[in-house]
Coordinates of C-alpha atoms and ligand atoms in Angstrom, one line a residue:
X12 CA 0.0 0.0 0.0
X13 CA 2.7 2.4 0.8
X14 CA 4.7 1.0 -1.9
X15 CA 2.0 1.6 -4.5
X16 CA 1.6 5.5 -3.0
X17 CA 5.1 6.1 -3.3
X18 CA 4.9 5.1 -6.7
X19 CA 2.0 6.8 -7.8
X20 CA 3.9 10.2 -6.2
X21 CA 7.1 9.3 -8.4
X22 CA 5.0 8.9 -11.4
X23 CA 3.0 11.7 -10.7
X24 CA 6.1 13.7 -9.8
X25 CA 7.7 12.6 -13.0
X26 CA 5.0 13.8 -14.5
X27 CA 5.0 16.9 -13.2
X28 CA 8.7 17.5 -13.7
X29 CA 7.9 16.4 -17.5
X30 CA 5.1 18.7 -18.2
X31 CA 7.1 21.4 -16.6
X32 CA 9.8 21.0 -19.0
X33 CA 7.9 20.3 -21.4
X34 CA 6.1 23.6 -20.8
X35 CA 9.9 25.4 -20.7
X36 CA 11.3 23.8 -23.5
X37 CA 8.0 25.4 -25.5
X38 CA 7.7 28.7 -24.0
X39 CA 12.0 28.6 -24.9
X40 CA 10.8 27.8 -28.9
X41 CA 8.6 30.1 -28.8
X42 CA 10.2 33.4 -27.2
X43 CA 13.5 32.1 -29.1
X44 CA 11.4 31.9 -32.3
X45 CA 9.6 35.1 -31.6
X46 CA 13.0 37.2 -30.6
X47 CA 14.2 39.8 -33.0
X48 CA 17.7 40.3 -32.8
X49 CA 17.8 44.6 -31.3
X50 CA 20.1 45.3 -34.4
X51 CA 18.0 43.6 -37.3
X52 CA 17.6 47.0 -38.5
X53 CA 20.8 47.3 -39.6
X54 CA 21.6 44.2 -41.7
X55 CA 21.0 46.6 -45.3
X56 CA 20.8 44.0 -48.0
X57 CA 21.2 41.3 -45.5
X58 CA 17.7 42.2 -44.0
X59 CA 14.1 40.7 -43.8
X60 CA 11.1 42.0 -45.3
X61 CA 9.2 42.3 -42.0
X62 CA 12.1 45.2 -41.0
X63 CA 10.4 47.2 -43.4
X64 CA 6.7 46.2 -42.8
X65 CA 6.5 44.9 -39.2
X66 CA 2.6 44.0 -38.9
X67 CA 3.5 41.6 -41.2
X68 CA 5.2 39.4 -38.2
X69 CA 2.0 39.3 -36.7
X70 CA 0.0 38.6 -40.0
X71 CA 2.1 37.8 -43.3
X72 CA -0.9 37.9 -45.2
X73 CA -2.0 41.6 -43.9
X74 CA -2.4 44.2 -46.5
X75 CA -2.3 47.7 -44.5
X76 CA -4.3 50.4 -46.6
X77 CA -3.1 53.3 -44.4
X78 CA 0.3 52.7 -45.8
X79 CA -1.2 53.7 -49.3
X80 CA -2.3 56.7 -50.9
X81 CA -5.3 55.8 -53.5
X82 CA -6.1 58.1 -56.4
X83 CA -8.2 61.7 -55.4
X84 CA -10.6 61.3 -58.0
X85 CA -12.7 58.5 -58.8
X86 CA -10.4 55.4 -60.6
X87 CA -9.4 51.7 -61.8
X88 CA -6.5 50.0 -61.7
X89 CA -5.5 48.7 -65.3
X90 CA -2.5 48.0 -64.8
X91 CA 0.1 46.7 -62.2
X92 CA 4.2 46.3 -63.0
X93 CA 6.3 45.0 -59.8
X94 CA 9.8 44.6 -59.7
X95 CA 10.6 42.5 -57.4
X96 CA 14.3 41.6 -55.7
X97 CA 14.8 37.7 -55.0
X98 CA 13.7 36.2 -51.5
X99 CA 15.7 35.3 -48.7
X100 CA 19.1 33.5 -49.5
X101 CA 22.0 31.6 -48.6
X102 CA 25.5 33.3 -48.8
X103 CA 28.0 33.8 -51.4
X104 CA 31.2 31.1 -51.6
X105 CA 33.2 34.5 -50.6
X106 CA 31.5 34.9 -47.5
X107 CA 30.7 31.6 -46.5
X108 CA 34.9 31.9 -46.1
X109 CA 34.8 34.9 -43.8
X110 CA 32.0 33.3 -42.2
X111 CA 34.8 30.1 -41.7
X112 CA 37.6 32.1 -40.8
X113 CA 35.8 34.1 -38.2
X114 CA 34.0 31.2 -36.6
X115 CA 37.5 29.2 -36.3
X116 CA 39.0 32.3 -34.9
X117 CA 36.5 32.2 -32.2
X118 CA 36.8 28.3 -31.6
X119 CA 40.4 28.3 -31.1
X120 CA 41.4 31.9 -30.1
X121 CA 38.7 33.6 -28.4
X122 CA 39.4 33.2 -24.4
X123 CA 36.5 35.0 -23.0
X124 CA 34.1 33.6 -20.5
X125 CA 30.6 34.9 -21.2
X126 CA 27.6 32.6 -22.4
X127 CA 27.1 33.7 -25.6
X128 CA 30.8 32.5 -26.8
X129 CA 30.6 29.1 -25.3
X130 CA 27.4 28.9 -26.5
X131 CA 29.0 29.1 -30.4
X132 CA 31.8 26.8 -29.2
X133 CA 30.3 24.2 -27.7
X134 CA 26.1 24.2 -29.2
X135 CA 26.8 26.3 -32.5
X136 CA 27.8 24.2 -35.7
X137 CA 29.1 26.1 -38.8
X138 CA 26.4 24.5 -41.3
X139 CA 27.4 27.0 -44.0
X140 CA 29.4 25.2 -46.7
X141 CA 30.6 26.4 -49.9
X142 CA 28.1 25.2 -52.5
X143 CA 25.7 27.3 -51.0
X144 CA 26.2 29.6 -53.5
X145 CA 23.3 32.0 -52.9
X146 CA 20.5 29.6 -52.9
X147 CA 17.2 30.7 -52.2
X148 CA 15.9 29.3 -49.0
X149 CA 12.8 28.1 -47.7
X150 CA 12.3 31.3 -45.9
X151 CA 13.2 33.2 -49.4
X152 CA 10.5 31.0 -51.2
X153 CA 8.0 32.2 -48.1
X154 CA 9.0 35.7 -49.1
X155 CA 7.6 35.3 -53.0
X156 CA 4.8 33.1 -52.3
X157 CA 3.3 35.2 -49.7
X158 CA 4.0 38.6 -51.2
X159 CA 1.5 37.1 -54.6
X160 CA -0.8 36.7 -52.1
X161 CA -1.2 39.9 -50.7
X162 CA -1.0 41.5 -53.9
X163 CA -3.8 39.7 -54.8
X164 CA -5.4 41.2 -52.1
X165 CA -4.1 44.6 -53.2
X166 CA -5.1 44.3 -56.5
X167 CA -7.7 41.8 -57.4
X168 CA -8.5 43.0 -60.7
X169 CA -5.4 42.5 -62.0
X170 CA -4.5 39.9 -60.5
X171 CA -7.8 38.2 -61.3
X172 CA -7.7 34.1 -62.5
X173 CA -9.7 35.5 -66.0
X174 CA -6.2 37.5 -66.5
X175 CA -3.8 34.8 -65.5
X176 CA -6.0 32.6 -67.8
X177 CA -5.7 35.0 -71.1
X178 CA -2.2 35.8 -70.9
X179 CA -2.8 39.1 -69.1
X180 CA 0.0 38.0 -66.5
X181 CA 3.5 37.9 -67.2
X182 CA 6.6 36.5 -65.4
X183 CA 9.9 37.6 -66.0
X184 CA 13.3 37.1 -64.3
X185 CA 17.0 37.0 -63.9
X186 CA 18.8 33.9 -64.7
X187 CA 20.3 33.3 -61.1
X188 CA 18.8 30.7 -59.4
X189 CA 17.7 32.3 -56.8
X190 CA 15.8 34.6 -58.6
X191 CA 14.2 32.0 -60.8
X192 CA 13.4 30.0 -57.7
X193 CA 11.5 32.7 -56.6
X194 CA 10.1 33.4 -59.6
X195 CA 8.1 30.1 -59.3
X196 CA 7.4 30.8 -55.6
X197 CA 5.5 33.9 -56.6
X198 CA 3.6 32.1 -58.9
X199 CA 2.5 29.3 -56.7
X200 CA 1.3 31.7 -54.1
X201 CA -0.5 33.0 -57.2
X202 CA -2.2 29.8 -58.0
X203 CA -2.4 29.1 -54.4
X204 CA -4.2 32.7 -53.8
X205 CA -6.1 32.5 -56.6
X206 CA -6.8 28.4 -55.9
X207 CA -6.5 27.7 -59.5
X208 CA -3.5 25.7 -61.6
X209 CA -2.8 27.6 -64.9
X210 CA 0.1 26.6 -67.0
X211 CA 2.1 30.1 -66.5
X212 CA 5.0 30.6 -68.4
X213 CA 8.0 32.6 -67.0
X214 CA 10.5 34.1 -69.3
X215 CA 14.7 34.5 -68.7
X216 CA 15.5 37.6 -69.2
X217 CA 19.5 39.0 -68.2
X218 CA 19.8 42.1 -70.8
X219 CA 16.4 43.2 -68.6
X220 CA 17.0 42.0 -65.3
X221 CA 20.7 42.1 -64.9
X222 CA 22.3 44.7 -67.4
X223 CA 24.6 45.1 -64.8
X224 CA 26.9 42.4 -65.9
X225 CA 26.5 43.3 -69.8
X226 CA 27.4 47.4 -70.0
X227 CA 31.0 47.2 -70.3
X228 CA 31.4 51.2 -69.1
X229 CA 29.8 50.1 -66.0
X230 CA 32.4 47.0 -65.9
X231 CA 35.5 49.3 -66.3
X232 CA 34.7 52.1 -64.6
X233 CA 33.2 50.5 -61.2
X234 CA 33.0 46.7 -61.1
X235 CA 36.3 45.8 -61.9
X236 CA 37.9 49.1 -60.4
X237 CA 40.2 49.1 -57.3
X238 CA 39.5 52.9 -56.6
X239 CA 35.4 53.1 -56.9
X240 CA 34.9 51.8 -53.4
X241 CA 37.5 54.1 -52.0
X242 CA 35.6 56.0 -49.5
X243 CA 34.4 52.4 -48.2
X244 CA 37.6 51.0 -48.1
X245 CA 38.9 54.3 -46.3
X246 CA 35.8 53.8 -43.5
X247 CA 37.2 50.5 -42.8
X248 CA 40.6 52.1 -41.7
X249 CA 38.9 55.1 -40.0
X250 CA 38.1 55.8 -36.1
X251 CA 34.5 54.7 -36.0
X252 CA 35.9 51.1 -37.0
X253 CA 38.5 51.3 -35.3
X254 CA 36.6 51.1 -32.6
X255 CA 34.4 48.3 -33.3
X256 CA 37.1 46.8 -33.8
X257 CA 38.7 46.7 -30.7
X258 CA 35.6 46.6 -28.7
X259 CA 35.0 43.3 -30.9
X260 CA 38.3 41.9 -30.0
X261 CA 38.0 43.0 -26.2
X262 CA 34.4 40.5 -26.2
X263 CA 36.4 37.9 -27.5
X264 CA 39.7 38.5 -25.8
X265 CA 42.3 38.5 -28.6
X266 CA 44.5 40.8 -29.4
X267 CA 43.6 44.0 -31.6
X268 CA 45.3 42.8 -34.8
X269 CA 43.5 39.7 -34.7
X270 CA 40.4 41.4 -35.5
X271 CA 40.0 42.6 -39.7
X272 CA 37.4 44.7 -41.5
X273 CA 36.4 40.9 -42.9
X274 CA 36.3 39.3 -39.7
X275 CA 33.3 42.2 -38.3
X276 CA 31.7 41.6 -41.9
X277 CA 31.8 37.6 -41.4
X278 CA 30.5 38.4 -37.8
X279 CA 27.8 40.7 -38.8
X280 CA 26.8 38.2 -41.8
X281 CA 26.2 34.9 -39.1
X282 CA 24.2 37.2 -37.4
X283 CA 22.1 38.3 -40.5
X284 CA 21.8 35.0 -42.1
X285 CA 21.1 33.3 -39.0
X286 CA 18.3 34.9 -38.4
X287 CA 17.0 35.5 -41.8
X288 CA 17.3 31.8 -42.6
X289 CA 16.3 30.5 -39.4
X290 CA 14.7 33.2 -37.7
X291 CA 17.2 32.7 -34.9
X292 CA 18.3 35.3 -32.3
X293 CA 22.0 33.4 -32.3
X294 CA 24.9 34.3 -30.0
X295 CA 26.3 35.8 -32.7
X296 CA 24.5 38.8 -32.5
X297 CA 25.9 39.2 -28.9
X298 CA 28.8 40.6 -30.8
X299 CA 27.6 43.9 -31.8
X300 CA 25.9 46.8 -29.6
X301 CA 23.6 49.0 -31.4
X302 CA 26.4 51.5 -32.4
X303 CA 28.5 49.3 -33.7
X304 CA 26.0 47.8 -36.2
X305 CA 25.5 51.4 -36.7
X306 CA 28.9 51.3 -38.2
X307 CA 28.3 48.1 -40.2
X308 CA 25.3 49.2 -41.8
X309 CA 27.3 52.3 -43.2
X310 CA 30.4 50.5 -44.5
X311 CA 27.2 48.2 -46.1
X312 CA 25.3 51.6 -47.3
X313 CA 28.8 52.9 -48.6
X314 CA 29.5 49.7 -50.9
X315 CA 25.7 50.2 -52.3
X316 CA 26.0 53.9 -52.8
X317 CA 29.7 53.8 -54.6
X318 CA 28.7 50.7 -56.7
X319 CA 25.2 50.7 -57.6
X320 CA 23.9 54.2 -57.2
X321 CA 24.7 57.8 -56.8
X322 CA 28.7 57.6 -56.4
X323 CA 29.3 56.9 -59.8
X324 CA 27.5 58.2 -62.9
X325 CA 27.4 55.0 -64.9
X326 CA 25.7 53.3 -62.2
X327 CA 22.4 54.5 -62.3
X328 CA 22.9 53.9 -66.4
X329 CA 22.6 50.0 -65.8
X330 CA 18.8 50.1 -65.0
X331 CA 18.8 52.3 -68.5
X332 CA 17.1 49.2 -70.4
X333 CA 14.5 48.6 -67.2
X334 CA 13.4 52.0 -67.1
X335 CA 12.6 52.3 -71.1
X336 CA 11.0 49.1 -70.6
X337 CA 8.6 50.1 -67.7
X338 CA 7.2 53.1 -69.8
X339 CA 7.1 51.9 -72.6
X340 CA 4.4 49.5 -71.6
X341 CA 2.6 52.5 -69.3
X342 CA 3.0 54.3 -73.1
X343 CA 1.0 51.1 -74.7
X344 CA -1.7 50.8 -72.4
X345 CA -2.3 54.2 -72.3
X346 CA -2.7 54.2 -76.2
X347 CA -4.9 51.2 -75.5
X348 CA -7.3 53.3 -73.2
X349 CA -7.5 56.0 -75.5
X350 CA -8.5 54.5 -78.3
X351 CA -11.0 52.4 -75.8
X352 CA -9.2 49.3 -76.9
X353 CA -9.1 46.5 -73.8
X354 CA -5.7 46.7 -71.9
X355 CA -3.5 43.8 -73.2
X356 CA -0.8 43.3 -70.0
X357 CA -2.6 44.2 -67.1
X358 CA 0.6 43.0 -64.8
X359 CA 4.0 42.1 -66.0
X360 CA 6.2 40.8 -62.5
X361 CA 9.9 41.1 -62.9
X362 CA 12.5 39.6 -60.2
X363 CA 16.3 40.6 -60.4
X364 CA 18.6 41.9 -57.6
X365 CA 19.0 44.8 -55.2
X366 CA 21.9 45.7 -58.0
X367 CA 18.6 45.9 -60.6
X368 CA 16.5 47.8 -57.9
X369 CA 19.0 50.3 -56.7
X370 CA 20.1 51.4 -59.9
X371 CA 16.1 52.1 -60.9
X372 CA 15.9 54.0 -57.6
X373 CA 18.6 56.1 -58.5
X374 CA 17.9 56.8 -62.2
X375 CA 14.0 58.2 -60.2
X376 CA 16.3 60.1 -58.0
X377 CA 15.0 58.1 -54.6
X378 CA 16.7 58.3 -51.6
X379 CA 19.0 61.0 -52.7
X380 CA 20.9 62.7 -49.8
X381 CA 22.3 66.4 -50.4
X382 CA 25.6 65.0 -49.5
X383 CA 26.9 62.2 -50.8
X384 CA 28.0 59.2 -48.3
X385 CA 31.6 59.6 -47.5
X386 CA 34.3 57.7 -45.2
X387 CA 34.1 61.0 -43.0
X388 CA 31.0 61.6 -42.6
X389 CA 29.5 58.9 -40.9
X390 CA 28.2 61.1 -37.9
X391 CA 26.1 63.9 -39.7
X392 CA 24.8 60.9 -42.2
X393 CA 23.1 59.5 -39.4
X394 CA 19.0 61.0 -40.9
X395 CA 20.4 59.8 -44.6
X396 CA 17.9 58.4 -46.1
X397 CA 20.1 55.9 -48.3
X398 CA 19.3 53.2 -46.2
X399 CA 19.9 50.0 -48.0
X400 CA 17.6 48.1 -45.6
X401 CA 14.8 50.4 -45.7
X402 CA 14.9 50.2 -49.4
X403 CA 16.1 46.6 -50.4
X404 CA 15.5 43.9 -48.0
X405 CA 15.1 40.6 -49.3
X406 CA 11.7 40.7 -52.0
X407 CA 11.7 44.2 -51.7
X408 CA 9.3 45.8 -54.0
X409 CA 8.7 48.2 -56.4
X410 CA 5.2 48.6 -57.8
X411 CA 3.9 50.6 -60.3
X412 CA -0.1 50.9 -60.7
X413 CA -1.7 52.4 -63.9
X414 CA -5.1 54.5 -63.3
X415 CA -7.6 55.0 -65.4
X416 CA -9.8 58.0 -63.9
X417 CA -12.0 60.5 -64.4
X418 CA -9.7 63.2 -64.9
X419 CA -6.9 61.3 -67.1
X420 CA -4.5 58.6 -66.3
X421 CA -2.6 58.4 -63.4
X422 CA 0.6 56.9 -61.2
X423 CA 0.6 55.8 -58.2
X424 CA 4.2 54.0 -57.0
X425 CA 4.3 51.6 -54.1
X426 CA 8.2 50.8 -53.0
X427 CA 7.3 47.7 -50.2
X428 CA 4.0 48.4 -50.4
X429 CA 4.5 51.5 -48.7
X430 CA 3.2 54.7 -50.8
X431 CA 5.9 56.6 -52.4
X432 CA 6.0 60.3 -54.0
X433 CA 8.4 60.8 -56.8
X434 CA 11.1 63.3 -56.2
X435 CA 9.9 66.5 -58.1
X436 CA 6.3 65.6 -58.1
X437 CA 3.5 66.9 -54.8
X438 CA 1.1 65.3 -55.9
X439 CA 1.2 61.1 -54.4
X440 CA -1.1 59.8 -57.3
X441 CA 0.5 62.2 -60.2
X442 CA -1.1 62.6 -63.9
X443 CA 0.8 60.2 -66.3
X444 CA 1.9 63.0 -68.7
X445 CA 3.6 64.8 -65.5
X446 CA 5.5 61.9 -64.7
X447 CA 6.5 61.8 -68.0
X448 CA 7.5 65.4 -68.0
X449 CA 9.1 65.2 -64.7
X450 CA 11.5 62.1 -66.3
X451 CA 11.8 63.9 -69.3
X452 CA 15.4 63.9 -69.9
X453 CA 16.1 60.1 -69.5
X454 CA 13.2 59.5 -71.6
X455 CA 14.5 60.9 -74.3
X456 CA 17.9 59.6 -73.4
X457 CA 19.5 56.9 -70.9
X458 CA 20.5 55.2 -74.1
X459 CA 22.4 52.2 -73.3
X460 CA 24.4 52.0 -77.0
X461 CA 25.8 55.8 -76.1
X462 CA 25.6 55.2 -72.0
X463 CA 27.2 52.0 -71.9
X464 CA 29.9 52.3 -75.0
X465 CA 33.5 52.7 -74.5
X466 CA 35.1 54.6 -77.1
Ligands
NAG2 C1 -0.5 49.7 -40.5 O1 0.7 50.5 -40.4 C2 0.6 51.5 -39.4 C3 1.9 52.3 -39.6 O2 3.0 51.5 -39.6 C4 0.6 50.8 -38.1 O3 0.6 51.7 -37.0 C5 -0.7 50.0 -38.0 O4 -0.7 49.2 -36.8 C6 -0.8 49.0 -39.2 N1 -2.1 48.4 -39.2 C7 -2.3 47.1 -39.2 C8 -3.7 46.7 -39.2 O5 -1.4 46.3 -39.1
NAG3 C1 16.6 26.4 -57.7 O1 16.3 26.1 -59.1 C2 17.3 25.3 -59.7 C3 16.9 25.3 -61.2 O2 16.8 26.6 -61.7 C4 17.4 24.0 -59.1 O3 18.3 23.2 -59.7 C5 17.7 24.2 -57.6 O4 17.6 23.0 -56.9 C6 16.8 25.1 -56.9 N1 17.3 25.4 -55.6 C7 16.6 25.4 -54.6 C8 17.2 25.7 -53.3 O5 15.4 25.3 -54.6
NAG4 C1 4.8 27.9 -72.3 O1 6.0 27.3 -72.6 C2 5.8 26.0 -73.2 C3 7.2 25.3 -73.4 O2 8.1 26.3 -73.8 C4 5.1 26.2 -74.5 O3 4.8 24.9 -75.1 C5 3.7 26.8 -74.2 O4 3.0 27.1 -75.4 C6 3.9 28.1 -73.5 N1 2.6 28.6 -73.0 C7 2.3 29.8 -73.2 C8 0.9 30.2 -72.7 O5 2.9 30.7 -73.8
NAG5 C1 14.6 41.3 -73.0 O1 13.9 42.6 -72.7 C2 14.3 43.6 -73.6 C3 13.7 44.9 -73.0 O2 12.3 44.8 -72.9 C4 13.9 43.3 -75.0 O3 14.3 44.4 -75.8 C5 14.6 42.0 -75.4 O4 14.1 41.6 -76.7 C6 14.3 40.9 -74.4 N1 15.2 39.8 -74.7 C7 14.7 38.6 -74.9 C8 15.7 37.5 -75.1 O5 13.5 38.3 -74.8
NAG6 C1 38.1 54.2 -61.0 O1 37.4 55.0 -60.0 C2 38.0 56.2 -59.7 C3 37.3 56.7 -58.5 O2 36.0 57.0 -58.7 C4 38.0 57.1 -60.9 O3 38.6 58.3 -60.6 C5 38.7 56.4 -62.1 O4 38.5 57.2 -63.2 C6 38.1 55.1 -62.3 N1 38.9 54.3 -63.3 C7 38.5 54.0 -64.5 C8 39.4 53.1 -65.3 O5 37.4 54.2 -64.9
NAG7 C1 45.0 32.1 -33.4 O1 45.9 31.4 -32.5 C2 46.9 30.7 -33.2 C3 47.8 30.0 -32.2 O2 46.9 29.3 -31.3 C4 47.8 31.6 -34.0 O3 48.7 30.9 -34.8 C5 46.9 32.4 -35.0 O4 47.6 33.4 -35.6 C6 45.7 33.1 -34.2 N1 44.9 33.7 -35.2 C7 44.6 35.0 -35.2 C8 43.7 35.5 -36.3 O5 45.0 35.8 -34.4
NAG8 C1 19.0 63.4 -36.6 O1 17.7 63.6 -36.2 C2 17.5 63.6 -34.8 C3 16.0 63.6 -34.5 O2 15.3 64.5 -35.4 C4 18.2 64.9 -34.3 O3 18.1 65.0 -32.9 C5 19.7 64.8 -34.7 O4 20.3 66.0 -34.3 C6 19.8 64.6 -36.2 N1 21.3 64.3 -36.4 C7 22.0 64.9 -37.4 C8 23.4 64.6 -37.5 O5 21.4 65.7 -38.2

């Protein structure tokens, strides 16, 4: 009798001490799933889409229509083109290296005590190998699918099953894997959003997507020039790094020269991937305080301003063939609706890279700062507003909706579903022809023969 009480109390007891693990070990998922590393903000290109729109943690279908101006007079839609940047991804060979180096150089030489480093030593395992190649990962596919789906919800006109069934919806895209990969993720959350299955062709397009690679000025004069990221290069060997720096080598305890621009890069980069892939608050993230991510976000903002946007002329000029292409489909269907003919593409989706993205931005004068980013001016660039990571997060976004309305036809421009007024213009929802006017100059130019030509 006793024995059988004592027994039932152990199994109870066991049960108890099960259920309250159990219990632990969930709420631990969950609050580890749910935690947001403080200085996600600053990953630039490395960042997630939910950064930029954060009610879409809570609901990743949400549309949010006080984020969006609509027309002032009375309107329809006819037409939607969204360019959109690939979905989350693995890193490069090149970094998956610094990733190694650094993570090795905290196995065997960092001495320091504190959790978060024997945390990487003894539970973290470096799963980053060097095939990885950029892949697009689940996470990225996640990214495509459910942004089809809310832009059904955005636009369901357009993005109606009679116009994916009559051609009306187009699909182009980059070669790179990644970006075809999510290129097919956006249309299954299509089909999936739409719950039909429509045989949906989707068309390769570099010249379009990634011009980048193909104007040889741009090639010369910045891509394969030492001197164009100068002022980044000069950051990295400036005080504000410095600093980092040391206080980086100070967490770990080794000495100062241990620590290299590339090893802060690698760090920052398993902090970033981490939790963009996994959605992982990891110890790596321990590394940096707010100020120093501060500083890695700028060296980041420096590479994209110097390479792909205002810093050098020619770099804007890559988008040249993207930007002709965009009007010149607004220029068709308007002919269309004026000669009351029905409008022949009413979406055209096309996925490249934050180097087809930024370029665009800068040819539409976006984000453009009255002085330019420089290795000495860190400190009063700290209200830029070229902030890679506000503007091209993984699957960020540009969309441009054509109106039909009472009064004429009209603009509206959508950069992560966010409304966007064009530089030069007041009014949110312009008239076509004043776009038109206010772009004047590179319609009638930005000629990629002249632009691009070495002579
Ligand atoms: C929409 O966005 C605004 C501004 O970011 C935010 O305050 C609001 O909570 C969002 N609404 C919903 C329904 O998520
Ligand atoms: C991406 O697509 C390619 C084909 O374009 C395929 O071989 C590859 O397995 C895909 N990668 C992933 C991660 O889905
Ligand atoms: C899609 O591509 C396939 C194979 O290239 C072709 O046979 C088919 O006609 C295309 N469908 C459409 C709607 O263009
Ligand atoms: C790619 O797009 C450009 C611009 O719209 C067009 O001129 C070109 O013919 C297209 N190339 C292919 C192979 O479809
Ligand atoms: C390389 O970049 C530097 C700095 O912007 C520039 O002065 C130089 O002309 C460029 N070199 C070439 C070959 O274009
Ligand atoms: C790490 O320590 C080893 C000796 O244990 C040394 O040879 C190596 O240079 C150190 N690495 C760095 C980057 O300081
Ligand atoms: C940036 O903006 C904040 C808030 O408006 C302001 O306090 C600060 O002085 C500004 N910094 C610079 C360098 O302009």
């Amino acid at each position: 009798m006793v024995k059988q009480v004592v027994t039932a109390c152990f199994v109870l007891f066991h049960g108890i001490i099960f259920y309250w693990a159990f219990m632990t070990s969930c709420s631990n998922v969950q609050s580890s799933s749910k935690s947001i590393p403080t200085i996600a903000r600053y990953f630039g290109t490395k960042g997630r889409y939910e950064e930029v729109n954060t009610y879409l943690i809570d609901d990743i279908f949400a549309i949010n229509d006080s984020l969006v101006t609509q027309p002032s007079s009375k309107c329809n839609a006819v037409h939607l083109t969204a360019i959109i940047r690939h979905g989350t991804r693995l890193p490069t060979n090149k970094n998956v290296l610094k990733m190694r180096d650094f993570y090795n150089l905290v196995l065997r030489n960092a001495s320091g005590n504190v959790n978060y480093l024997s945390e990487i030593k003894s539970k973290w395992t470096m799963w980053y190998t060097q095939d990885m190649d950029g892949q697009l990962v689940d996470k990225g596919r996640h990214d495509h699918s459910y942004l089809a789906q809310r832009l059904i919800k955005w636009f369901p006109s357009l993005l109606s099953e009679d116009n994916v069934r009559n051609g009306g919806v187009k699909l182009k895209t980059s070669s790179k894997h990644r970006c075809v990969n999510s290129t097919i993720a956006f249309r299954m959350g299509l089909m999936q959003g739409l719950n039909i299955e429509v045989d949906l062709n989707i068309t390769i397009n570099d010249t379009l997507m990634r011009y980048f690679d193909q104007c040889e000025r741009y090639v010369k004069e910045v891509e394969s020039n030492k001197s164009a990221l100068a002022e980044m290069n000069r950051f990295n060997e400036g005080p504000e790094m410095k600093r980092s720096m040391e206080k980086m080598a100070d967490r770990l305890e080794v000495p100062y020269a241990s620590i290299t621009d590339d090893s802060m890069e690698a760090a920052f980069y398993l902090c970033a991937y981490e939790f963009t892939i996994n959605g992982l608050n990891s110890p790596w993230c321990q590394l940096f305080d707010e100020s120093d991510a501060e500083v890695m976000e700028y060296v980041n903002d420096l590479k994209q301003y110097w390479k792909r946007s205002y810093g050098h002329e020619i770099n804007s000029k890559s988008s040249c063939i993207l930007f002709h292409d965009l009007f010149s489909r607004l220029d068709r269907i308007e002919d269309q609706i004026n000669s009351n003919s029905s409008v022949s593409e009413a979406v055209m989706v096309q996925v490249g890279h934050a180097e087809t993205l930024i370029p665009l931005f800068t040819l539409l004068d976006l984000f453009k700062d009255d002085t330019p980013l420089k290795s000495t001016n860190f400190a009063t660039q700290q209200n830029r507003t070229f902030r890679s990571g506000r503007f091209v997060p993984y699957a960020a976004n540009l969309l441009v909706v054509m109106y039909n309305c009472l009064d004429g036809i009209r603009i509206g421009v959508r950069l992560n579903e966010k409304s966007l007024t064009l530089p030069g213009l007041s009014d949110p929802v312009p008239l076509y022809k004043d776009v038109k006017k206010r772009y004047n100059a590179l319609l009638s130019g930005c000629d990629q023969d002249t632009v691009c030509k070495i002579s």
